[in-house]
XYZ file of C-alpha atoms in Angstrom:
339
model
C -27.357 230.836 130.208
C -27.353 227.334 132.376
C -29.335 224.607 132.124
C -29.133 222.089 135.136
C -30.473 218.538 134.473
C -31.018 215.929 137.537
C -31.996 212.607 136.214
C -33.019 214.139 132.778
C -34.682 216.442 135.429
C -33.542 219.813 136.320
C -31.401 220.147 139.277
C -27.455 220.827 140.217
C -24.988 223.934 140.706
C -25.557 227.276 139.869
C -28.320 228.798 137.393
C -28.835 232.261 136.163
C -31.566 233.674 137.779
C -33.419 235.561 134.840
C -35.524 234.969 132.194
C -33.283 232.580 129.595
C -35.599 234.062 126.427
C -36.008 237.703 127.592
C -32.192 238.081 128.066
C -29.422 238.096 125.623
C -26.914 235.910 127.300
C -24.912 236.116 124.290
C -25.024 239.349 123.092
C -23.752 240.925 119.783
C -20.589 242.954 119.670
C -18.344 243.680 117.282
C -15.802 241.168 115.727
C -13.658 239.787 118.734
C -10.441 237.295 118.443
C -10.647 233.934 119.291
C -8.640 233.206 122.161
C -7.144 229.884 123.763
C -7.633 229.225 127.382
C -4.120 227.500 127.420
C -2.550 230.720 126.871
C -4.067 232.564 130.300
C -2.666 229.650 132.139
C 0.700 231.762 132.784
C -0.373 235.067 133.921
C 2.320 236.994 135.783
C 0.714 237.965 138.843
C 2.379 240.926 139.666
C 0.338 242.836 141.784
C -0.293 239.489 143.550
C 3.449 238.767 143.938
C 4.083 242.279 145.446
C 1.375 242.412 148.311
C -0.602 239.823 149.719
C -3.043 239.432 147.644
C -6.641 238.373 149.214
C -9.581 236.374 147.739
C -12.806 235.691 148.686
C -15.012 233.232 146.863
C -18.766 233.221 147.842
C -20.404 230.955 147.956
C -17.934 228.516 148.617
C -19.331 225.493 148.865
C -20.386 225.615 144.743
C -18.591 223.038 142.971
C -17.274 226.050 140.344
C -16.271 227.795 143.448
C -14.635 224.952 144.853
C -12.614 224.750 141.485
C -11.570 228.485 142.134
C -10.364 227.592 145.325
C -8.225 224.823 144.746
C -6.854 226.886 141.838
C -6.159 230.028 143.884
C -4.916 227.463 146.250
C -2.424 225.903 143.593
C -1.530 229.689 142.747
C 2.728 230.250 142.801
C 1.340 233.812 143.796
C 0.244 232.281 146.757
C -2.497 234.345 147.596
C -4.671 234.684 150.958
C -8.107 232.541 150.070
C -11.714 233.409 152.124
C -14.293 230.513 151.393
C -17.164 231.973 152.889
C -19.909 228.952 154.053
C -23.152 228.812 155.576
C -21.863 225.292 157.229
C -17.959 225.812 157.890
C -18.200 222.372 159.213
C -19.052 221.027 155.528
C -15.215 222.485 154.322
C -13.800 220.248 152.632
C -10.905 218.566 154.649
C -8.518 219.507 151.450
C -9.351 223.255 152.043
C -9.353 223.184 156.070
C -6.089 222.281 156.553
C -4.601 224.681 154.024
C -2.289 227.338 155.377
C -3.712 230.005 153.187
C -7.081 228.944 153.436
C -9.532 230.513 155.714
C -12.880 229.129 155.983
C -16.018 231.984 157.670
C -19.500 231.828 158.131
C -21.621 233.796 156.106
C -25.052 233.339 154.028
C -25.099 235.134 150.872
C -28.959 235.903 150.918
C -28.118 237.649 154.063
C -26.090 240.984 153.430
C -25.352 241.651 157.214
C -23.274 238.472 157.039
C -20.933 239.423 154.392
C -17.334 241.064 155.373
C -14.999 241.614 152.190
C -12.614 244.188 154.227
C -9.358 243.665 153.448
C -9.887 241.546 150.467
C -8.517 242.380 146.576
C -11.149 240.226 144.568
C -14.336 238.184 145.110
C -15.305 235.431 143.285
C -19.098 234.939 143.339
C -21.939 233.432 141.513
C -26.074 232.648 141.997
C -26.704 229.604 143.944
C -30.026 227.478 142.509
C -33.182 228.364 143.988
C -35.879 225.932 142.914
C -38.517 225.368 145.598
C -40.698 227.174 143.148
C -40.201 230.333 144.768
C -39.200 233.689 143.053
C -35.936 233.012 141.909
C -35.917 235.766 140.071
C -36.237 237.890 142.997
C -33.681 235.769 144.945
C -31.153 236.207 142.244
C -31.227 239.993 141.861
C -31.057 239.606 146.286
C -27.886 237.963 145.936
C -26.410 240.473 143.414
C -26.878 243.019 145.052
C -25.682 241.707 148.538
C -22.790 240.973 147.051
C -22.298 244.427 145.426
C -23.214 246.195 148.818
C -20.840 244.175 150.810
C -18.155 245.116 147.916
C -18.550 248.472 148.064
C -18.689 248.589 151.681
C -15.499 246.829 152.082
C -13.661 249.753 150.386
C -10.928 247.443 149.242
C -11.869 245.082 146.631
C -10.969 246.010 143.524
C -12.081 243.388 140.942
C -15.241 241.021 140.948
C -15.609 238.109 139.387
C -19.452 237.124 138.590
C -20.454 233.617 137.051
C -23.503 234.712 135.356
C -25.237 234.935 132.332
C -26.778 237.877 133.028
C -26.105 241.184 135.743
C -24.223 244.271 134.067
C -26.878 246.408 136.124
C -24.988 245.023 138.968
C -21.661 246.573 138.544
C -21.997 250.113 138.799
C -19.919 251.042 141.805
C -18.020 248.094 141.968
C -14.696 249.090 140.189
C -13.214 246.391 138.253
C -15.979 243.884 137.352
C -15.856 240.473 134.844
C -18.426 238.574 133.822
C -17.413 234.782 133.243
C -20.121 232.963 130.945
C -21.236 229.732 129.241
C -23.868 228.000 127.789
C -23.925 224.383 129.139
C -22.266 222.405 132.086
C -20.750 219.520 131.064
C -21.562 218.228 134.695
C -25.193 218.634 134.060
C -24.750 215.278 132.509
C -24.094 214.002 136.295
C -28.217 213.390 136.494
C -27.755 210.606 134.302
C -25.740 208.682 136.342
C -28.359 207.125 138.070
C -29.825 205.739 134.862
C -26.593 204.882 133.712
C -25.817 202.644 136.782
C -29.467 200.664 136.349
C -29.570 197.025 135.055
C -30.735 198.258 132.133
C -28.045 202.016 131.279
C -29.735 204.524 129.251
C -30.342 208.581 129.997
C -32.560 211.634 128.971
C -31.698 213.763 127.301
C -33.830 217.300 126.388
C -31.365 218.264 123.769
C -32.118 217.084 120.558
C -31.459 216.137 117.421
C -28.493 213.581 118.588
C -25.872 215.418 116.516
C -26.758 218.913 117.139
C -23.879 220.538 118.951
C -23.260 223.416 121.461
C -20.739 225.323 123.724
C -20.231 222.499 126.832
C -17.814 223.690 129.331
C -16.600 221.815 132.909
C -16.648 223.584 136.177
C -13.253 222.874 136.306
C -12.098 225.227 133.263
C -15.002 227.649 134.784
C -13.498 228.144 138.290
C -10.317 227.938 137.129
C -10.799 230.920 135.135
C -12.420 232.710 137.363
C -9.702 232.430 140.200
C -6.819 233.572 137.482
C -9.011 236.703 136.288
C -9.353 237.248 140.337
C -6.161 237.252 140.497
C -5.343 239.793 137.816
C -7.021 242.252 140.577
C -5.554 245.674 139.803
C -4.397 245.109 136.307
C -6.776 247.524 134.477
C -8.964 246.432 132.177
C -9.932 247.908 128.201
C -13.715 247.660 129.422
C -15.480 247.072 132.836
C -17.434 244.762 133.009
C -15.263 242.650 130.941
C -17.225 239.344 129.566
C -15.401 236.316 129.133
C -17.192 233.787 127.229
C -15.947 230.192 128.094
C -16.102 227.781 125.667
C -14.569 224.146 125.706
C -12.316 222.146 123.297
C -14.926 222.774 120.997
C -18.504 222.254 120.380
C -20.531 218.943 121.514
C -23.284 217.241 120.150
C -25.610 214.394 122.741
C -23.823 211.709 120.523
C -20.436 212.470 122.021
C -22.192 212.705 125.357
C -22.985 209.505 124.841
C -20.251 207.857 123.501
C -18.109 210.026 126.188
C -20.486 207.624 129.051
C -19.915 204.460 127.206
C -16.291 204.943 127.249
C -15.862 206.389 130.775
C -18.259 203.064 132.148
C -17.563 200.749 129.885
C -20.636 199.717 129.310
C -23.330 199.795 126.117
C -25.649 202.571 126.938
C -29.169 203.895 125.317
C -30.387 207.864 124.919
C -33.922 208.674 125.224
C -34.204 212.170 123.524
C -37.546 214.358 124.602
C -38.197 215.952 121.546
C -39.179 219.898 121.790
C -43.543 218.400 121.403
C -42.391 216.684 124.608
C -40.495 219.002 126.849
C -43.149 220.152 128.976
C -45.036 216.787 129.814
C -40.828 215.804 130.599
C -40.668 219.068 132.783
C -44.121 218.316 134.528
C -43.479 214.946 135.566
C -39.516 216.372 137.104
C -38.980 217.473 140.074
C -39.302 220.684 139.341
C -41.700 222.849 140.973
C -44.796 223.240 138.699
C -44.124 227.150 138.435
C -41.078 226.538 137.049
C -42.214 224.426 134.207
C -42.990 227.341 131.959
C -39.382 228.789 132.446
C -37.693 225.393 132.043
C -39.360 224.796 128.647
C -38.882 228.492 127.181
C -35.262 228.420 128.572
C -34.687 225.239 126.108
C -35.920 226.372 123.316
C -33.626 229.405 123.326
C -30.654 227.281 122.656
C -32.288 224.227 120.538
C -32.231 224.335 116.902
C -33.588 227.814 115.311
C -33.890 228.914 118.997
C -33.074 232.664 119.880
C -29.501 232.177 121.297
C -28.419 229.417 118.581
C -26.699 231.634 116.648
C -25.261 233.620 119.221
C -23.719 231.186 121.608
C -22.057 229.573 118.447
C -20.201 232.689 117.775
C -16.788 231.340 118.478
C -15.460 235.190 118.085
C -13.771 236.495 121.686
C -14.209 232.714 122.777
C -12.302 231.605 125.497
C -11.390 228.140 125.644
C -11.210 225.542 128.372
C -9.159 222.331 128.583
C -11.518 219.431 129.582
C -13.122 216.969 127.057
C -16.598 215.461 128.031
C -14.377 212.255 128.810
C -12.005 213.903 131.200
C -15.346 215.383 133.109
C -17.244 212.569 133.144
C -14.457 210.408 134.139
C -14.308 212.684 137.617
C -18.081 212.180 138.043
C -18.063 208.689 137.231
C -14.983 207.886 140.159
C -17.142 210.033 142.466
C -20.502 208.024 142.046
C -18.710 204.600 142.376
C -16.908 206.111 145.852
C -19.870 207.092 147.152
């Protein structure tokens, strides 16, 4: 499950495109080992180092897929990497001028555009769709565009799928991993512009202050998802395989805020909206009036005594990423001020 906050408000990145409280993002298997991200962070790629491996990562411009790309890119395999964009002129220059980089044009809600021949792995995930249209709809478009173009291509062998939700979407596909979380540490970004006012403070709709949950960076997200891509060919115990990415460890709004204060150096106040006040909070966002509803429910999954509370706490198969809240915020913080 994701939850995407702009300003207190909902907004950024990527967002699972079902029902949060009709879905169990966090389902319950049987007793799984805890795990420690540090210890994928060697994986001998050895189909990779015998052919050229190629990867395609769709959409590209994401900012978890443009984690996955500078990780592939970092890659001693040195594998070929496909950022597919609606804009190729919006590549970043980092990416452009890489010599295993290749940037195409291609729109994701449009399966004509989509050539994976050739290519080992994709890397994919739902982009955000809230103009208050069906983004239901749009999400289950995108899946299986993806799928179609996969199967087509009569190469790939693994995909990679950020998403909470979408084992209906792998039949056919051959290899297929699932890479979820709970929370975003960069939905915190929204309350940068709060944060920079004459008088600092930021929303926040979880609540109480010390109640804690899985927060994970798009960093440790797209990392992982370019080294299981890259583990194309490697059979797996299960397909789909679920990875569920954790970070350090739990966190609670009080280390988000402390996390700010130390990152900006400055003395900073937290408005929390209670669960009574989440919907007057949702109806005076941004967000498109039909969405409210969702928005609301979708919180109250994951608050205290909320369906998925117990569930995404389950540390068991956990994989773990590096970044702290401070070592996140710290990246959006540099990029606000350089704006």
């Amino acid at each position: 499950m994701y939850l995407l906050e702009d300003g207190g408000h909902v907004g950024p990145a990527e967002i699972t495109c079902e029902r949060y409280s009709k879905l169990a993002a966090f389902p319950k298997t049987k007793k799984r080992t805890v795990h420690d991200f540090r210890s994928h962070t060697n994986f001998k790629h050895s189909y990779s180092l015998l052919f050229d491996m190629k990867v395609v990562v769709v959409p590209a411009s994401a900012q978890t897929s443009q984690w996955a790309i500078q990780t592939l890119l970092d890659d001693s395999s040195v594998p070929s990497v496909i950022g597919v964009y609606r804009d190729v002129g919006k590549v970043p220059a980092g990416f452009r001028n890489h010599q295993i980089f290749q940037a195409v044009q291609g729109d994701v809600s449009d399966g004509s555009t989509l050539d994976f021949s050739g290519c080992d792995a994709v890397i994919t995930l739902t982009p955000p769709k809230l103009d208050g249209s069906d983004f239901i709809a749009f999400g289950k478009n995108m899946a299986t565009n993806v799928r179609q173009a996969v199967a087509k291509s009569r190469s790939v062998k693994r995909l990679v799928y950020v998403s909470s939700q979408g084992a209906q979407y792998a039949e056919g596909v051959g290899e297929v991993v699932f890479v979820r979380n709970c929370y975003f540490m960069e939905n915190w970004s929204s309350a940068l512009d709060t944060i920079n006012s004459d008088n600092p403070y930021f929303y926040s709709t979880i609540a109480p202050l010390d109640y804690s949950l899985p927060m994970v960076s798009v960093k440790d997200i797209g990392k992982t998802c370019a080294r299981e891509a890259l583990s194309a060919g490697t059979p797996l115990e299960r397909s789909p395989r679920i990875v569920y990415l954790h970070g350090p460890r739990n966190f609670s709004v009080r280390d988000v805020w402390e996390a700010f204060e130390k990152v900006t150096g400055k003395k900073i106040r937290v408005e929390l909206v209670e669960t009574e006040g989440l919907r007057r909070f949702f109806e005076h966002s941004p967000l498109p009036a039909n969405l409210v509803d969702d928005f609301v429910e979708m919180m109250l999954t994951f608050l205290p005594g909320g369906l998925l509370e117990e569930e995404m706490n389950d540390l068991t198969n956990a994989v773990r990423g590096d970044d702290t809240l401070v070592d996140s915020f710290s990246r959006m913080w540099r990029a606000s001020q350089s704006a």
